[in-house]
PDB file of C-alpha atoms in Angstrom:
ATOM      1  CA  MET A   1      97.121 120.163  97.306  1.00  0.00           C
ATOM      2  CA  THR A   2      96.162 121.487 100.732  1.00  0.00           C
ATOM      3  CA  ILE A   3      97.653 119.662 103.710  1.00  0.00           C
ATOM      4  CA  ARG A   4      94.887 119.006 106.241  1.00  0.00           C
ATOM      5  CA  VAL A   5      96.318 119.409 109.744  1.00  0.00           C
ATOM      6  CA  MET A   6      94.918 118.431 113.127  1.00  0.00           C
ATOM      7  CA  LEU A   7      96.201 120.038 116.350  1.00  0.00           C
ATOM      8  CA  VAL A   8      96.187 117.879 119.481  1.00  0.00           C
ATOM      9  CA  ASP A   9      97.269 119.709 122.641  1.00  0.00           C
ATOM     10  CA  ASP A  10      95.648 120.335 126.000  1.00  0.00           C
ATOM     11  CA  GLN A  11      96.887 123.944 126.013  1.00  0.00           C
ATOM     12  CA  VAL A  12      94.415 126.116 124.104  1.00  0.00           C
ATOM     13  CA  LEU A  13      96.947 128.948 123.764  1.00  0.00           C
ATOM     14  CA  LEU A  14      99.446 126.687 122.050  1.00  0.00           C
ATOM     15  CA  ARG A  15      96.832 125.396 119.638  1.00  0.00           C
ATOM     16  CA  THR A  16      95.824 128.976 118.860  1.00  0.00           C
ATOM     17  CA  GLY A  17      99.428 129.917 118.131  1.00  0.00           C
ATOM     18  CA  PHE A  18      99.981 126.941 115.840  1.00  0.00           C
ATOM     19  CA  ARG A  19      96.658 127.574 114.098  1.00  0.00           C
ATOM     20  CA  MET A  20      97.631 131.174 113.333  1.00  0.00           C
ATOM     21  CA  VAL A  21     100.960 130.089 111.852  1.00  0.00           C
ATOM     22  CA  LEU A  22      99.371 127.356 109.725  1.00  0.00           C
ATOM     23  CA  ALA A  23      96.409 129.497 108.602  1.00  0.00           C
ATOM     24  CA  ALA A  24      98.831 131.910 106.933  1.00  0.00           C
ATOM     25  CA  GLN A  25     100.081 129.157 104.624  1.00  0.00           C
ATOM     26  CA  PRO A  26      98.390 128.731 101.233  1.00  0.00           C
ATOM     27  CA  ASP A  27      99.018 124.964 101.263  1.00  0.00           C
ATOM     28  CA  MET A  28      97.814 124.192 104.804  1.00  0.00           C
ATOM     29  CA  GLU A  29      94.488 124.131 106.614  1.00  0.00           C
ATOM     30  CA  VAL A  30      93.730 123.301 110.240  1.00  0.00           C
ATOM     31  CA  VAL A  31      90.696 121.038 109.877  1.00  0.00           C
ATOM     32  CA  ALA A  32      90.412 119.775 113.463  1.00  0.00           C
ATOM     33  CA  GLU A  33      91.598 120.278 117.035  1.00  0.00           C
ATOM     34  CA  ALA A  34      91.517 118.166 120.187  1.00  0.00           C
ATOM     35  CA  GLY A  35      92.518 118.672 123.807  1.00  0.00           C
ATOM     36  CA  ASP A  36      93.529 115.079 124.554  1.00  0.00           C
ATOM     37  CA  GLY A  37      94.133 111.717 122.920  1.00  0.00           C
ATOM     38  CA  VAL A  38      90.614 110.385 123.467  1.00  0.00           C
ATOM     39  CA  GLU A  39      89.060 113.407 121.773  1.00  0.00           C
ATOM     40  CA  ALA A  40      91.608 113.151 118.954  1.00  0.00           C
ATOM     41  CA  LEU A  41      90.621 109.557 118.188  1.00  0.00           C
ATOM     42  CA  GLN A  42      86.930 110.495 118.191  1.00  0.00           C
ATOM     43  CA  VAL A  43      87.460 113.441 115.830  1.00  0.00           C
ATOM     44  CA  LEU A  44      89.571 111.370 113.434  1.00  0.00           C
ATOM     45  CA  ARG A  45      86.688 108.943 112.916  1.00  0.00           C
ATOM     46  CA  SER A  46      84.735 111.641 111.081  1.00  0.00           C
ATOM     47  CA  THR A  47      87.415 114.032 109.799  1.00  0.00           C
ATOM     48  CA  ALA A  48      89.921 113.487 106.987  1.00  0.00           C
ATOM     49  CA  VAL A  49      93.377 114.543 108.219  1.00  0.00           C
ATOM     50  CA  ASP A  50      96.801 114.345 106.545  1.00  0.00           C
ATOM     51  CA  VAL A  51      99.100 115.346 109.421  1.00  0.00           C
ATOM     52  CA  VAL A  52      98.471 115.328 113.186  1.00  0.00           C
ATOM     53  CA  LEU A  53     100.553 117.612 115.422  1.00  0.00           C
ATOM     54  CA  MET A  54     100.518 115.566 118.628  1.00  0.00           C
ATOM     55  CA  ASP A  55     101.413 116.794 122.093  1.00  0.00           C
ATOM     56  CA  VAL A  56     102.755 114.121 124.442  1.00  0.00           C
ATOM     57  CA  ARG A  57     101.616 114.969 127.941  1.00  0.00           C
ATOM     58  CA  MET A  58      97.834 115.235 128.013  1.00  0.00           C
ATOM     59  CA  PRO A  59      94.998 114.093 130.309  1.00  0.00           C
ATOM     60  CA  LYS A  60      92.871 110.979 129.646  1.00  0.00           C
ATOM     61  CA  LEU A  61      95.116 109.565 126.911  1.00  0.00           C
ATOM     62  CA  ASP A  62      98.686 110.698 126.303  1.00  0.00           C
ATOM     63  CA  GLY A  63     100.166 111.415 122.902  1.00  0.00           C
ATOM     64  CA  VAL A  64     102.228 108.225 122.713  1.00  0.00           C
ATOM     65  CA  GLU A  65      99.262 105.891 123.204  1.00  0.00           C
ATOM     66  CA  ALA A  66      97.084 108.063 120.957  1.00  0.00           C
ATOM     67  CA  THR A  67      99.787 107.848 118.274  1.00  0.00           C
ATOM     68  CA  ARG A  68      99.953 104.067 118.634  1.00  0.00           C
ATOM     69  CA  ARG A  69      96.189 103.753 118.164  1.00  0.00           C
ATOM     70  CA  ILE A  70      96.088 106.184 115.240  1.00  0.00           C
ATOM     71  CA  CYS A  71      98.953 104.446 113.431  1.00  0.00           C
ATOM     72  CA  SER A  72      97.338 101.038 113.846  1.00  0.00           C
ATOM     73  CA  GLU A  73      94.385 102.175 111.729  1.00  0.00           C
ATOM     74  CA  PRO A  74      94.303 101.498 107.981  1.00  0.00           C
ATOM     75  CA  GLU A  75      95.728 104.426 105.995  1.00  0.00           C
ATOM     76  CA  PRO A  76      96.360 106.625 109.044  1.00  0.00           C
ATOM     77  CA  PRO A  77      97.436 110.266 108.905  1.00  0.00           C
ATOM     78  CA  LYS A  78     101.092 111.101 109.550  1.00  0.00           C
ATOM     79  CA  VAL A  79     101.809 111.981 113.171  1.00  0.00           C
ATOM     80  CA  LEU A  80     104.358 114.610 114.201  1.00  0.00           C
ATOM     81  CA  ILE A  81     105.159 114.490 117.918  1.00  0.00           C
ATOM     82  CA  LEU A  82     105.695 117.786 119.729  1.00  0.00           C
ATOM     83  CA  THR A  83     108.100 117.503 122.637  1.00  0.00           C
ATOM     84  CA  THR A  84     110.585 119.379 124.822  1.00  0.00           C
ATOM     85  CA  PHE A  85     114.232 118.608 125.510  1.00  0.00           C
ATOM     86  CA  ASP A  86     113.486 117.192 128.943  1.00  0.00           C
ATOM     87  CA  LEU A  87     110.864 114.832 127.511  1.00  0.00           C
ATOM     88  CA  ASP A  88     113.071 113.089 124.949  1.00  0.00           C
ATOM     89  CA  GLU A  89     112.086 109.653 126.209  1.00  0.00           C
ATOM     90  CA  TYR A  90     108.500 110.411 125.211  1.00  0.00           C
ATOM     91  CA  ALA A  91     109.623 111.327 121.720  1.00  0.00           C
ATOM     92  CA  PHE A  92     111.426 107.998 121.402  1.00  0.00           C
ATOM     93  CA  SER A  93     108.307 106.167 122.576  1.00  0.00           C
ATOM     94  CA  GLY A  94     106.317 108.171 120.059  1.00  0.00           C
ATOM     95  CA  LEU A  95     108.604 107.126 117.215  1.00  0.00           C
ATOM     96  CA  LYS A  96     108.252 103.494 118.248  1.00  0.00           C
ATOM     97  CA  ALA A  97     104.485 103.966 118.360  1.00  0.00           C
ATOM     98  CA  GLY A  98     104.505 104.989 114.710  1.00  0.00           C
ATOM     99  CA  ALA A  99     105.073 108.753 114.627  1.00  0.00           C
ATOM    100  CA  SER A 100     106.766 110.039 111.491  1.00  0.00           C
ATOM    101  CA  GLY A 101     109.002 112.382 113.427  1.00  0.00           C
ATOM    102  CA  PHE A 102     109.135 114.885 116.252  1.00  0.00           C
ATOM    103  CA  MET A 103     109.765 118.563 116.787  1.00  0.00           C
ATOM    104  CA  LEU A 104     110.447 120.707 119.825  1.00  0.00           C
ATOM    105  CA  LYS A 105     107.500 122.785 120.983  1.00  0.00           C
ATOM    106  CA  ASP A 106     109.481 126.016 120.727  1.00  0.00           C
ATOM    107  CA  VAL A 107     110.580 125.310 117.154  1.00  0.00           C
ATOM    108  CA  PRO A 108     110.729 128.399 114.894  1.00  0.00           C
ATOM    109  CA  PRO A 109     107.577 128.609 112.746  1.00  0.00           C
ATOM    110  CA  GLY A 110     109.527 128.098 109.522  1.00  0.00           C
ATOM    111  CA  GLU A 111     110.982 124.828 110.766  1.00  0.00           C
ATOM    112  CA  LEU A 112     107.591 123.592 111.902  1.00  0.00           C
ATOM    113  CA  LEU A 113     106.087 124.297 108.475  1.00  0.00           C
ATOM    114  CA  THR A 114     108.992 122.538 106.746  1.00  0.00           C
ATOM    115  CA  ALA A 115     108.524 119.574 109.083  1.00  0.00           C
ATOM    116  CA  ILE A 116     104.810 119.308 108.306  1.00  0.00           C
ATOM    117  CA  ARG A 117     105.503 119.403 104.566  1.00  0.00           C
ATOM    118  CA  SER A 118     108.319 116.855 104.905  1.00  0.00           C
ATOM    119  CA  VAL A 119     106.205 114.430 106.890  1.00  0.00           C
ATOM    120  CA  HIS A 120     103.301 114.851 104.482  1.00  0.00           C
ATOM    121  CA  SER A 121     105.523 114.036 101.503  1.00  0.00           C
ATOM    122  CA  GLY A 122     106.853 110.911 103.206  1.00  0.00           C
ATOM    123  CA  ASP A 123     110.250 112.142 104.407  1.00  0.00           C
ATOM    124  CA  ALA A 124     109.805 110.706 107.845  1.00  0.00           C
ATOM    125  CA  VAL A 125     112.924 111.690 109.764  1.00  0.00           C
ATOM    126  CA  VAL A 126     112.277 115.393 110.184  1.00  0.00           C
ATOM    127  CA  ALA A 127     115.560 116.316 111.869  1.00  0.00           C
ATOM    128  CA  PRO A 128     118.103 113.512 111.409  1.00  0.00           C
ATOM    129  CA  SER A 129     120.690 115.062 113.738  1.00  0.00           C
ATOM    130  CA  THR A 130     118.102 115.476 116.483  1.00  0.00           C
ATOM    131  CA  THR A 131     116.768 111.967 115.930  1.00  0.00           C
ATOM    132  CA  ARG A 132     120.290 110.592 116.110  1.00  0.00           C
ATOM    133  CA  ARG A 133     121.020 112.539 119.308  1.00  0.00           C
ATOM    134  CA  LEU A 134     117.816 111.207 120.820  1.00  0.00           C
ATOM    135  CA  LEU A 135     118.517 107.599 119.878  1.00  0.00           C
ATOM    136  CA  ASP A 136     122.155 107.819 120.985  1.00  0.00           C
ATOM    137  CA  ARG A 137     120.923 108.960 124.382  1.00  0.00           C
ATOM    138  CA  PHE A 138     118.409 106.154 124.756  1.00  0.00           C
ATOM    139  CA  ALA A 139     120.217 103.369 122.906  1.00  0.00           C
ATOM    140  CA  PRO A 140     121.591 101.944 126.205  1.00  0.00           C
ATOM    141  CA  MET A 141     117.984 101.323 127.288  1.00  0.00           C
ATOM    142  CA  LEU A 142     117.228  99.227 124.227  1.00  0.00           C
ATOM    143  CA  PRO A 143     117.196  95.435 124.619  1.00  0.00           C
ATOM    144  CA  ALA A 144     119.847  94.416 122.097  1.00  0.00           C
ATOM    145  CA  THR A 145     123.343  94.562 123.553  1.00  0.00           C
ATOM    146  CA  GLY A 146     125.195  91.922 121.550  1.00  0.00           C
ATOM    147  CA  LYS A 147     127.621  92.729 118.761  1.00  0.00           C
ATOM    148  CA  GLU A 148     125.555  91.002 116.094  1.00  0.00           C
ATOM    149  CA  PRO A 149     122.124  92.287 115.045  1.00  0.00           C
ATOM    150  CA  GLN A 150     119.435  90.349 116.893  1.00  0.00           C
ATOM    151  CA  HIS A 151     116.637  90.712 114.369  1.00  0.00           C
ATOM    152  CA  LYS A 152     116.323  87.691 112.069  1.00  0.00           C
ATOM    153  CA  GLU A 153     114.510  89.788 109.484  1.00  0.00           C
ATOM    154  CA  LEU A 154     117.798  91.570 108.811  1.00  0.00           C
ATOM    155  CA  GLU A 155     119.092  88.369 107.241  1.00  0.00           C
ATOM    156  CA  ARG A 156     116.773  89.072 104.292  1.00  0.00           C
ATOM    157  CA  LEU A 157     118.806  92.150 103.368  1.00  0.00           C
ATOM    158  CA  THR A 158     121.643  92.105 100.854  1.00  0.00           C
ATOM    159  CA  GLY A 159     125.018  93.489 101.906  1.00  0.00           C
ATOM    160  CA  ARG A 160     124.318  96.723 100.046  1.00  0.00           C
ATOM    161  CA  GLU A 161     120.896  97.085 101.669  1.00  0.00           C
ATOM    162  CA  ARG A 162     122.475  96.697 105.103  1.00  0.00           C
ATOM    163  CA  GLU A 163     124.984  99.408 104.194  1.00  0.00           C
ATOM    164  CA  VAL A 164     122.154 101.705 103.160  1.00  0.00           C
ATOM    165  CA  MET A 165     120.169 100.880 106.314  1.00  0.00           C
ATOM    166  CA  VAL A 166     123.127 101.824 108.542  1.00  0.00           C
ATOM    167  CA  LEU A 167     123.484 105.180 106.774  1.00  0.00           C
ATOM    168  CA  VAL A 168     119.742 105.853 107.003  1.00  0.00           C
ATOM    169  CA  ALA A 169     119.978 105.125 110.736  1.00  0.00           C
ATOM    170  CA  GLN A 170     122.856 107.586 111.036  1.00  0.00           C
ATOM    171  CA  GLY A 171     120.552 110.295 109.730  1.00  0.00           C
ATOM    172  CA  LEU A 172     121.854 110.659 106.172  1.00  0.00           C
ATOM    173  CA  SER A 173     119.507 111.749 103.395  1.00  0.00           C
ATOM    174  CA  ASN A 174     119.202 109.774 100.153  1.00  0.00           C
ATOM    175  CA  GLY A 175     121.478 112.309  98.466  1.00  0.00           C
ATOM    176  CA  GLU A 176     124.149 111.971 101.157  1.00  0.00           C
ATOM    177  CA  ILE A 177     123.940 108.171 101.030  1.00  0.00           C
ATOM    178  CA  ALA A 178     124.283 108.279  97.234  1.00  0.00           C
ATOM    179  CA  ALA A 179     127.438 110.385  97.536  1.00  0.00           C
ATOM    180  CA  ARG A 180     128.889 108.143 100.260  1.00  0.00           C
ATOM    181  CA  LEU A 181     128.297 104.903  98.325  1.00  0.00           C
ATOM    182  CA  VAL A 182     128.859 106.387  94.855  1.00  0.00           C
ATOM    183  CA  LEU A 183     125.364 105.476  93.688  1.00  0.00           C
ATOM    184  CA  SER A 184     122.604 107.444  92.003  1.00  0.00           C
ATOM    185  CA  GLU A 185     119.953 108.910  94.293  1.00  0.00           C
ATOM    186  CA  ALA A 186     117.319 106.868  92.434  1.00  0.00           C
ATOM    187  CA  THR A 187     119.228 103.663  93.255  1.00  0.00           C
ATOM    188  CA  VAL A 188     119.399 104.619  96.932  1.00  0.00           C
ATOM    189  CA  LYS A 189     115.652 105.300  96.920  1.00  0.00           C
ATOM    190  CA  THR A 190     115.100 101.835  95.435  1.00  0.00           C
ATOM    191  CA  HIS A 191     117.281 100.251  98.138  1.00  0.00           C
ATOM    192  CA  VAL A 192     115.380 102.100 100.886  1.00  0.00           C
ATOM    193  CA  GLY A 193     112.086 100.911  99.392  1.00  0.00           C
ATOM    194  CA  ARG A 194     113.289  97.297  99.382  1.00  0.00           C
ATOM    195  CA  ILE A 195     114.468  97.600 102.985  1.00  0.00           C
ATOM    196  CA  LEU A 196     111.024  98.852 104.050  1.00  0.00           C
ATOM    197  CA  THR A 197     109.287  96.044 102.160  1.00  0.00           C
ATOM    198  CA  LYS A 198     111.553  93.219 103.356  1.00  0.00           C
ATOM    199  CA  LEU A 199     111.422  94.311 106.993  1.00  0.00           C
ATOM    200  CA  GLY A 200     107.740  95.249 106.976  1.00  0.00           C
ATOM    201  CA  LEU A 201     108.487  98.815 108.037  1.00  0.00           C
ATOM    202  CA  ARG A 202     106.407 101.888 107.251  1.00  0.00           C
ATOM    203  CA  ASP A 203     109.039 104.597 106.882  1.00  0.00           C
ATOM    204  CA  ARG A 204     112.577 105.787 107.596  1.00  0.00           C
ATOM    205  CA  VAL A 205     111.873 106.472 111.260  1.00  0.00           C
ATOM    206  CA  GLN A 206     111.093 102.783 111.795  1.00  0.00           C
ATOM    207  CA  VAL A 207     114.331 101.902 109.980  1.00  0.00           C
ATOM    208  CA  VAL A 208     116.252 104.084 112.446  1.00  0.00           C
ATOM    209  CA  VAL A 209     114.533 102.597 115.502  1.00  0.00           C
ATOM    210  CA  LEU A 210     115.020  99.000 114.299  1.00  0.00           C
ATOM    211  CA  ALA A 211     118.685  99.612 113.461  1.00  0.00           C
ATOM    212  CA  TYR A 212     119.304 100.752 117.034  1.00  0.00           C
ATOM    213  CA  GLU A 213     117.163  98.060 118.638  1.00  0.00           C
ATOM    214  CA  THR A 214     118.925  95.256 116.783  1.00  0.00           C
ATOM    215  CA  GLY A 215     122.419  96.597 117.364  1.00  0.00           C
ATOM    216  CA  LEU A 216     123.018  97.214 113.651  1.00  0.00           C
ATOM    217  CA  VAL A 217     123.846 100.747 114.729  1.00  0.00           C
ATOM    218  CA  ARG A 218     124.922 101.555 118.262  1.00  0.00           C
ATOM    219  CA  ALA A 219     125.191 104.664 120.420  1.00  0.00           C
ATOM    220  CA  GLY A 220     127.576 107.074 118.775  1.00  0.00           C
ATOM    221  CA  GLY A 221     126.045 106.371 115.376  1.00  0.00           C
ATOM    222  CA  HIS A 222     128.500 103.706 114.214  1.00  0.00           C
ATOM    223  CA  GLY A 223     127.462 100.436 112.676  1.00  0.00           C
TER     224      GLY A 223
END
């Protein structure tokens, strides 16, 4: 199956570079490009796309708001935010808006390709350690400061599901969680699925964000 990719960036040179990297892959095809969020939304109305590589700082409509609008559509494509170290706050906003992950703009080509494939297959947190670093940095800005989780939905979870949610939020993969809790990977996958369903979340990224927002996990990565 070919992954249909859309490039959204106001820098033509960057788009050209990404397009060259992706065009060399047998399982990827750049099917659309846009120079800003408004153009991206227009193109998506008539073009089938699997993964959107979304820049953050663009004229007319920035990447965060464009991501929010894209992800509010029925059956939207996956969105991968492209950011820089000094724009981490935008990446966090992008994750809250519904992005499936984020990468640095100067990421090595191999990592970018792996990220696109991961996002396409549903593995939302592209770089758990980077996501954790980002959330640790911005956790103090989140509203929940009490010791107990503030989200009533969390009460729907069993004790085991809460354990799994904390480990997901700390950036562990299903395999790592299985080893930590002495469970099979299939069981962990089932738990993650139930967590998503009970909390009305789309993917693992939203689990991470909610865990930090509610205080289930706090800065430093400890529940």
